[in-house]
Each structure stands twice: as C-alpha cells, then as structure tokens.
Amino acid sequence: MSNELASTKILLCPNDVGRVAATNFATLFLTNISYALCNEADEKRPRVILVTDRNLSGFDFTGLPDNINCFILTSPDTGARSAKWRRGICHGSNTGIVALGDGSVHRFNDVRLVQTLVNYDPSTETDGGNLQFFFP
C-alpha cells in the first residue's frame, strides 16, 4: 500500500475512536485500519460497495478465514435485508460511510444500506451471489 497511499492516516476514520493511526507503513497493523474492503467491487461494478466503515453488521456469515464476513445475496433470507450500522464504532448507530466502485463516497443510514445491498444483481454484481467483506 505504501506505493499507492501517501500516508497511513487515510486508513483511519477520524470518528473511529477505537483505532489510532500508524506512524508509518512498517508499523501498520489491522488495529490501525477503520475500513472493511468488499471483494466484489471493481470498475466494472460501479454500484458495488468498495469500502465501508467497520461498523457494518447483519452478515449471514461472520468470522470466516482472513476476517471475512459475508452476505449471501442469492438467499431469500439474506442478512442483507436486516443489515445495519453498529453503535459505538465510527459514526454510531444508523449511519455509516461507504465508497462505491465508481469512486463516489456516501453516508448511508440503515434503510439506504439495506436498499443498496438487496438491489444488487447477484449474477452480475457479485462472484457467485456473495458479498465478502475483509475486516480489520
């Protein structure tokens, strides 16, 4: 990342009181990062979440290898229908920040978060109907 980012501070949300910025890339640990990264986002999927605050919750599966949490969008009972922002991390309950594959950044409340997730087309906007988020 040091070749792409000017500073480690960009990896820390100013509202995330549970994390501190790393002083340099050599000392960067997961505890210095505020954001979860979605594996499905790329420039060909501009509507898909690329990065989100780490207070996202409601997943179908949590604690998978490599700190992956996953929504199964092909399931009618997907956790995406009840996704929400957890209280006490970053922006508090009912609000969070997302960056989309098109480069835009948005503040979503719980309702907008759910609308966004359930309106994805699993066949074109995911690999196999899953949204996998890598959490720090």
XYZ file of N, CA and C in Angstrom, residues 47 73 80-81 111-122 124-125:
54
model
N -21.644 0.201 -8.925
C -22.622 0.379 -7.841
C -22.260 -0.394 -6.578
N -26.421 -13.035 -1.119
C -27.497 -12.296 -1.778
C -28.449 -13.181 -2.555
N -28.561 -9.353 4.404
C -28.570 -8.018 3.804
C -29.901 -7.319 4.039
N -30.973 -8.077 4.214
C -32.300 -7.480 4.457
C -32.409 -6.830 5.837
N -31.618 2.201 6.405
C -32.568 1.944 5.318
C -31.857 1.984 3.965
N -31.050 2.983 3.730
C -30.340 3.090 2.448
C -29.329 1.956 2.283
N -28.701 1.563 3.369
C -27.767 0.436 3.321
C -28.482 -0.825 2.847
N -29.618 -1.143 3.456
C -30.386 -2.338 3.081
C -30.847 -2.232 1.635
N -31.379 -1.087 1.233
C -31.826 -0.901 -0.157
C -30.694 -1.161 -1.138
N -29.530 -0.652 -0.835
C -28.373 -0.829 -1.719
C -27.997 -2.299 -1.831
N -27.894 -2.976 -0.704
C -27.473 -4.379 -0.705
C -28.470 -5.287 -1.409
N -29.754 -5.143 -1.115
C -30.746 -6.063 -1.694
C -31.047 -5.739 -3.162
N -30.661 -4.566 -3.634
C -30.885 -4.220 -5.036
C -29.737 -4.606 -5.963
N -28.689 -5.211 -5.420
C -27.631 -5.724 -6.292
C -28.149 -6.904 -7.105
N -27.653 -7.037 -8.311
C -27.944 -8.207 -9.135
C -26.859 -9.239 -8.848
N -27.174 -10.293 -8.108
C -26.150 -11.262 -7.726
C -25.418 -11.887 -8.915
N -24.574 -10.434 -11.804
C -23.632 -9.542 -12.496
C -22.788 -8.688 -11.556
N -23.256 -8.494 -10.319
C -22.532 -7.607 -9.415
C -21.830 -8.337 -8.280
